[in-house]
PDB file of C-alpha atoms in Angstrom:
ATOM      1  CA  MET A   1      17.680  -8.047  11.111  1.00 51.00           C
ATOM      2  CA  LYS A   2      16.886  -4.208  10.425  1.00 67.00           C
ATOM      3  CA  GLU A   3      12.917  -3.281  10.352  1.00 86.00           C
ATOM      4  CA  LEU A   4      10.878  -3.148   7.536  1.00 93.00           C
ATOM      5  CA  LYS A   5       7.763  -1.241   6.672  1.00 96.00           C
ATOM      6  CA  LEU A   6       6.967  -1.982   3.000  1.00 97.00           C
ATOM      7  CA  GLY A   7       3.338  -0.311   1.780  1.00 98.00           C
ATOM      8  CA  PHE A   8       2.023  -1.131  -1.528  1.00 98.00           C
ATOM      9  CA  ILE A   9       0.132   1.307  -3.415  1.00 98.00           C
ATOM     10  CA  GLY A  10      -2.325   1.846  -6.287  1.00 97.00           C
ATOM     11  CA  THR A  11      -5.915   2.397  -7.216  1.00 97.00           C
ATOM     12  CA  HIS A  12      -8.135  -0.739  -6.371  1.00 96.00           C
ATOM     13  CA  GLY A  13      -8.022  -3.604  -8.391  1.00 95.00           C
ATOM     14  CA  VAL A  14      -4.469  -3.880  -9.511  1.00 96.00           C
ATOM     15  CA  GLY A  15      -2.787  -6.715  -7.600  1.00 95.00           C
ATOM     16  CA  LYS A  16      -1.900  -5.077  -4.339  1.00 97.00           C
ATOM     17  CA  THR A  17      -3.162  -7.671  -2.102  1.00 96.00           C
ATOM     18  CA  THR A  18      -2.008 -11.093  -4.191  1.00 96.00           C
ATOM     19  CA  LEU A  19       1.718  -9.251  -4.347  1.00 97.00           C
ATOM     20  CA  CYS A  20       1.651  -8.408  -0.240  1.00 98.00           C
ATOM     21  CA  TYR A  21       0.434 -12.334   0.463  1.00 98.00           C
ATOM     22  CA  GLY A  22       2.965 -13.468  -2.234  1.00 98.00           C
ATOM     23  CA  LEU A  23       5.863 -11.522  -0.389  1.00 97.00           C
ATOM     24  CA  ALA A  24       4.380 -12.751   2.824  1.00 97.00           C
ATOM     25  CA  ALA A  25       4.577 -16.257   2.040  1.00 97.00           C
ATOM     26  CA  ARG A  26       8.032 -15.996   0.055  1.00 95.00           C
ATOM     27  CA  LEU A  27       9.429 -14.051   3.601  1.00 94.00           C
ATOM     28  CA  LYS A  28       7.774 -16.608   6.075  1.00 94.00           C
ATOM     29  CA  ALA A  29       9.138 -19.421   3.867  1.00 93.00           C
ATOM     30  CA  GLN A  30      12.483 -17.882   4.694  1.00 88.00           C
ATOM     31  CA  ASP A  31      11.688 -17.636   8.343  1.00 88.00           C
ATOM     32  CA  TYR A  32      11.348 -13.889   8.577  1.00 90.00           C
ATOM     33  CA  VAL A  33       8.964 -12.998  11.534  1.00 93.00           C
ATOM     34  CA  LEU A  34       6.063 -10.479   9.727  1.00 95.00           C
ATOM     35  CA  ASP A  35       2.789  -8.838   9.563  1.00 97.00           C
ATOM     36  CA  ILE A  36       0.202  -8.059   7.351  1.00 98.00           C
ATOM     37  CA  VAL A  37      -1.748  -4.711   7.443  1.00 98.00           C
ATOM     38  CA  HIS A  38      -4.388  -5.259   5.751  1.00 96.00           C
ATOM     39  CA  GLU A  39      -6.750  -2.776   3.411  1.00 94.00           C
ATOM     40  CA  VAL A  40      -8.677  -1.061   5.995  1.00 95.00           C
ATOM     41  CA  ALA A  41     -11.077   0.713   3.822  1.00 94.00           C
ATOM     42  CA  ARG A  42     -12.899  -2.657   3.664  1.00 93.00           C
ATOM     43  CA  ARG A  43     -14.042  -2.952   7.436  1.00 95.00           C
ATOM     44  CA  CYS A  44     -14.948   1.008   7.254  1.00 95.00           C
ATOM     45  CA  PRO A  45     -18.541   1.553   8.168  1.00 96.00           C
ATOM     46  CA  LEU A  46     -19.082   5.019   6.118  1.00 95.00           C
ATOM     47  CA  SER A  47     -19.201   5.542   2.402  1.00 93.00           C
ATOM     48  CA  ILE A  48     -16.138   4.432   0.368  1.00 94.00           C
ATOM     49  CA  ASN A  49     -15.527   4.831  -3.494  1.00 93.00           C
ATOM     50  CA  GLU A  50     -17.250   7.662  -5.503  1.00 93.00           C
ATOM     51  CA  ASP A  51     -19.119   8.279  -2.407  1.00 93.00           C
ATOM     52  CA  THR A  52     -16.583   8.697   0.363  1.00 92.00           C
ATOM     53  CA  ASN A  53     -16.294  11.768   2.311  1.00 92.00           C
ATOM     54  CA  VAL A  54     -14.081  13.396   5.166  1.00 91.00           C
ATOM     55  CA  ALA A  55     -15.430  11.417   7.852  1.00 93.00           C
ATOM     56  CA  ALA A  56     -14.818   7.945   6.161  1.00 94.00           C
ATOM     57  CA  GLN A  57     -11.198   8.536   4.726  1.00 93.00           C
ATOM     58  CA  SER A  58     -10.476  10.251   8.715  1.00 93.00           C
ATOM     59  CA  TRP A  59     -11.430   6.932   9.999  1.00 96.00           C
ATOM     60  CA  ILE A  60      -9.868   4.795   7.411  1.00 96.00           C
ATOM     61  CA  LEU A  61      -6.421   6.845   7.878  1.00 94.00           C
ATOM     62  CA  HIS A  62      -6.234   6.815  11.434  1.00 96.00           C
ATOM     63  CA  THR A  63      -7.229   2.991  11.600  1.00 97.00           C
ATOM     64  CA  GLN A  64      -4.546   2.467   9.094  1.00 97.00           C
ATOM     65  CA  ILE A  65      -2.185   4.260  11.226  1.00 98.00           C
ATOM     66  CA  ALA A  66      -3.203   2.348  14.101  1.00 98.00           C
ATOM     67  CA  ASP A  67      -3.118  -0.965  12.353  1.00 98.00           C
ATOM     68  CA  GLU A  68       0.583  -0.431  11.323  1.00 98.00           C
ATOM     69  CA  LEU A  69       1.454   0.857  14.783  1.00 97.00           C
ATOM     70  CA  LEU A  70       0.155  -2.448  16.370  1.00 97.00           C
ATOM     71  CA  ALA A  71       1.924  -4.636  13.605  1.00 97.00           C
ATOM     72  CA  ALA A  72       5.497  -2.940  13.919  1.00 96.00           C
ATOM     73  CA  ALA A  73       5.597  -2.794  17.788  1.00 96.00           C
ATOM     74  CA  ARG A  74       4.870  -6.973  17.426  1.00 96.00           C
ATOM     75  CA  HIS A  75       6.807  -8.093  14.108  1.00 96.00           C
ATOM     76  CA  PRO A  76      10.093  -6.329  12.531  1.00 94.00           C
ATOM     77  CA  VAL A  77       8.477  -6.825   9.185  1.00 95.00           C
ATOM     78  CA  VAL A  78       5.282  -5.103   8.111  1.00 97.00           C
ATOM     79  CA  LEU A  79       3.588  -5.260   4.775  1.00 98.00           C
ATOM     80  CA  CYS A  80       0.751  -2.918   4.043  1.00 98.00           C
ATOM     81  CA  ASP A  81      -1.527  -3.740   1.617  1.00 97.00           C
ATOM     82  CA  ARG A  82      -2.075   0.147   1.076  1.00 96.00           C
ATOM     83  CA  SER A  83      -0.498   2.729   2.325  1.00 97.00           C
ATOM     84  CA  VAL A  84      -2.196   6.335   4.059  1.00 96.00           C
ATOM     85  CA  LEU A  85      -1.159   7.867   0.632  1.00 97.00           C
ATOM     86  CA  ASP A  86      -3.361   6.010  -1.614  1.00 92.00           C
ATOM     87  CA  ASN A  87      -5.992   5.996   1.194  1.00 92.00           C
ATOM     88  CA  TYR A  88      -5.980   9.619   1.283  1.00 95.00           C
ATOM     89  CA  VAL A  89      -6.292  10.125  -2.618  1.00 96.00           C
ATOM     90  CA  TYR A  90      -9.607   8.621  -2.579  1.00 94.00           C
ATOM     91  CA  LEU A  91     -10.610  11.730  -0.387  1.00 91.00           C
ATOM     92  CA  LEU A  92      -8.484  14.216  -2.834  1.00 94.00           C
ATOM     93  CA  VAL A  93     -10.689  12.976  -5.908  1.00 92.00           C
ATOM     94  CA  ALA A  94     -13.894  13.046  -3.997  1.00 88.00           C
ATOM     95  CA  GLY A  95     -13.836  16.081  -2.606  1.00 87.00           C
ATOM     96  CA  GLY A  96     -10.351  18.242  -2.528  1.00 92.00           C
ATOM     97  CA  ARG A  97      -7.573  18.768  -0.132  1.00 93.00           C
ATOM     98  CA  ASP A  98      -7.987  18.106   3.938  1.00 91.00           C
ATOM     99  CA  ASP A  99      -5.707  20.374   5.552  1.00 94.00           C
ATOM    100  CA  ALA A 100      -5.026  18.456   8.540  1.00 93.00           C
ATOM    101  CA  LEU A 101      -5.419  15.062   7.142  1.00 94.00           C
ATOM    102  CA  ASP A 102      -2.704  16.021   4.370  1.00 95.00           C
ATOM    103  CA  THR A 103      -0.133  17.043   6.970  1.00 96.00           C
ATOM    104  CA  LEU A 104      -1.084  13.709   8.673  1.00 96.00           C
ATOM    105  CA  VAL A 105      -0.562  12.208   5.353  1.00 97.00           C
ATOM    106  CA  ALA A 106       2.846  13.556   5.127  1.00 97.00           C
ATOM    107  CA  SER A 107       4.072  12.966   8.491  1.00 97.00           C
ATOM    108  CA  TRP A 108       3.447   9.566   8.085  1.00 97.00           C
ATOM    109  CA  LEU A 109       4.721   8.746   4.670  1.00 97.00           C
ATOM    110  CA  ARG A 110       8.223   9.158   6.306  1.00 97.00           C
ATOM    111  CA  THR A 111       7.483   6.283   8.254  1.00 97.00           C
ATOM    112  CA  TYR A 112       7.685   3.666   5.186  1.00 97.00           C
ATOM    113  CA  ASP A 113      10.935   2.336   4.220  1.00 95.00           C
ATOM    114  CA  LEU A 114       9.539   1.625   0.568  1.00 96.00           C
ATOM    115  CA  LEU A 115       6.385   1.937  -1.213  1.00 97.00           C
ATOM    116  CA  ILE A 116       5.921  -0.255  -4.204  1.00 98.00           C
ATOM    117  CA  TYR A 117       3.539   1.513  -6.699  1.00 98.00           C
ATOM    118  CA  VAL A 118       1.382  -1.282  -8.548  1.00 98.00           C
ATOM    119  CA  PRO A 119      -0.082  -0.100 -11.836  1.00 98.00           C
ATOM    120  CA  VAL A 120      -3.156  -0.414 -13.448  1.00 97.00           C
ATOM    121  CA  VAL A 121      -2.754  -3.430 -16.013  1.00 95.00           C
ATOM    122  CA  ALA A 122      -5.811  -5.381 -16.591  1.00 91.00           C
ATOM    123  CA  GLU A 123      -9.859  -4.969 -16.394  1.00 91.00           C
ATOM    124  CA  LEU A 124     -11.374  -4.357 -13.036  1.00 92.00           C
ATOM    125  CA  LYS A 125     -13.053  -7.469 -11.485  1.00 91.00           C
ATOM    126  CA  PRO A 126     -16.393  -7.321  -8.981  1.00 90.00           C
ATOM    127  CA  ASP A 127     -15.150  -8.082  -5.751  1.00 89.00           C
ATOM    128  CA  GLY A 128     -18.116  -6.979  -4.184  1.00 88.00           C
ATOM    129  CA  MET A 129     -16.940  -3.677  -2.237  1.00 90.00           C
ATOM    130  CA  ARG A 130     -14.767  -1.766  -4.663  1.00 91.00           C
ATOM    131  CA  SER A 131     -16.118   0.298  -7.489  1.00 93.00           C
ATOM    132  CA  THR A 132     -16.126  -1.327 -10.921  1.00 94.00           C
ATOM    133  CA  ASP A 133     -16.142   2.048 -12.694  1.00 95.00           C
ATOM    134  CA  ALA A 134     -12.973   2.177 -14.854  1.00 96.00           C
ATOM    135  CA  ALA A 135     -12.953   5.611 -15.059  1.00 96.00           C
ATOM    136  CA  PHE A 136     -13.169   6.471 -11.207  1.00 95.00           C
ATOM    137  CA  GLN A 137     -10.106   3.233 -11.027  1.00 96.00           C
ATOM    138  CA  GLN A 138      -8.253   5.741 -13.606  1.00 97.00           C
ATOM    139  CA  ALA A 139      -8.702   8.752 -11.616  1.00 96.00           C
ATOM    140  CA  ILE A 140      -7.509   7.214  -8.493  1.00 97.00           C
ATOM    141  CA  ASP A 141      -4.276   5.994 -10.350  1.00 97.00           C
ATOM    142  CA  ASP A 142      -3.570   9.590 -12.165  1.00 97.00           C
ATOM    143  CA  ARG A 143      -3.709  11.666  -8.917  1.00 97.00           C
ATOM    144  CA  LEU A 144      -2.251   8.920  -6.975  1.00 98.00           C
ATOM    145  CA  LEU A 145       0.565   9.478  -9.434  1.00 98.00           C
ATOM    146  CA  ARG A 146       0.478  13.396  -9.170  1.00 97.00           C
ATOM    147  CA  GLU A 147       0.766  13.287  -5.487  1.00 97.00           C
ATOM    148  CA  LEU A 148       3.696  10.690  -5.180  1.00 97.00           C
ATOM    149  CA  ASP A 149       5.298  13.584  -8.046  1.00 97.00           C
ATOM    150  CA  ARG A 150       3.856  16.378  -5.831  1.00 96.00           C
ATOM    151  CA  ARG A 151       5.383  15.198  -3.168  1.00 96.00           C
ATOM    152  CA  GLY A 152       8.560  13.952  -3.762  1.00 96.00           C
ATOM    153  CA  VAL A 153       7.790  10.314  -2.717  1.00 96.00           C
ATOM    154  CA  GLN A 154      10.264   7.748  -3.892  1.00 95.00           C
ATOM    155  CA  ALA A 155       8.393   4.834  -4.829  1.00 97.00           C
ATOM    156  CA  LEU A 156       9.306   1.502  -6.667  1.00 97.00           C
ATOM    157  CA  ARG A 157       7.539   1.776  -9.669  1.00 98.00           C
ATOM    158  CA  LEU A 158       6.325  -1.658 -11.234  1.00 98.00           C
ATOM    159  CA  ALA A 159       6.374  -1.789 -14.842  1.00 97.00           C
ATOM    160  CA  PRO A 160       3.160  -2.863 -16.385  1.00 97.00           C
ATOM    161  CA  ALA A 161       5.043  -5.029 -19.501  1.00 96.00           C
ATOM    162  CA  GLN A 162       6.539  -6.997 -16.419  1.00 97.00           C
ATOM    163  CA  ARG A 163       3.680  -8.046 -14.579  1.00 96.00           C
ATOM    164  CA  GLU A 164       4.598 -12.104 -14.449  1.00 97.00           C
ATOM    165  CA  HIS A 165       7.892 -10.994 -12.822  1.00 98.00           C
ATOM    166  CA  TRP A 166       6.175  -8.243 -10.516  1.00 98.00           C
ATOM    167  CA  LEU A 167       6.872 -10.889  -7.530  1.00 98.00           C
ATOM    168  CA  ASP A 168      10.442 -11.298  -7.767  1.00 98.00           C
ATOM    169  CA  ILE A 169      11.298  -7.412  -8.057  1.00 97.00           C
ATOM    170  CA  VAL A 170       9.561  -7.014  -5.215  1.00 97.00           C
ATOM    171  CA  GLU A 171      11.212  -9.579  -2.835  1.00 96.00           C
ATOM    172  CA  GLU A 172      14.497  -8.679  -4.506  1.00 94.00           C
ATOM    173  CA  GLU A 173      14.185  -5.283  -3.833  1.00 93.00           C
ATOM    174  CA  ALA A 174      13.068  -5.906  -0.350  1.00 91.00           C
ATOM    175  CA  ARG A 175      15.924  -8.388   0.239  1.00 86.00           C
ATOM    176  CA  SER A 176      18.596  -6.200  -1.344  1.00 83.00           C
ATOM    177  CA  ARG A 177      17.722  -2.716   0.204  1.00 74.00           C
ATOM    178  CA  TYR A 178      16.499  -4.070   3.820  1.00 75.00           C
ATOM    179  CA  LEU A 179      16.401  -7.726   4.661  1.00 65.00           C
ATOM    180  CA  GLN A 180      19.683  -9.482   6.185  1.00 65.00           C
ATOM    181  CA  PRO A 181      19.587 -12.783   4.652  1.00 61.00           C
ATOM    182  CA  GLN A 182      18.578 -15.498   7.937  1.00 57.00           C
ATOM    183  CA  LEU A 183      20.743 -18.592   8.905  1.00 59.00           C
ATOM    184  CA  PRO A 184      19.678 -21.987   6.935  1.00 60.00           C
ATOM    185  CA  LEU A 185      17.401 -23.774   9.005  1.00 57.00           C
ATOM    186  CA  LEU A 186      19.077 -27.039   8.791  1.00 57.00           C
TER     187      LEU A 186
END
């Protein structure tokens, strides 16, 4: 089987985690060996959301990369609940570009086989961690789309009108482009 690293991207509260776990469950049921890189911002000991800063985003980016390296060393399929790009976008919105981190992000983006952009389609629900400010959520989403275009990064962009089929679309894209069929178990 070809190795695969897939990253879900988008602002907070759009369903990346739900899609990531759903895809993992479907692939595991088909006997794929995989790992999930969970959103590291939740473990960040520094300020996140609107109060983020260079130190916090540097911690998040470096921890994300370390988690991805570890997962890829142990599993042929790695599903990332975020990517370095959408993590970095929070810093861009909060304080502007950081040359060193920008270079790191540009280089690391080449390690993803597939990025899947999850758009804003529903009202934010409080989760006790992420911002509930809809304007901030939209600012992150807008900036992420601009960064994708500015960097020429290709991503599978899920359509809001197809929300009930997102998981099917993502699974089909991953399987058709990257995952070889498994032998039947029985």
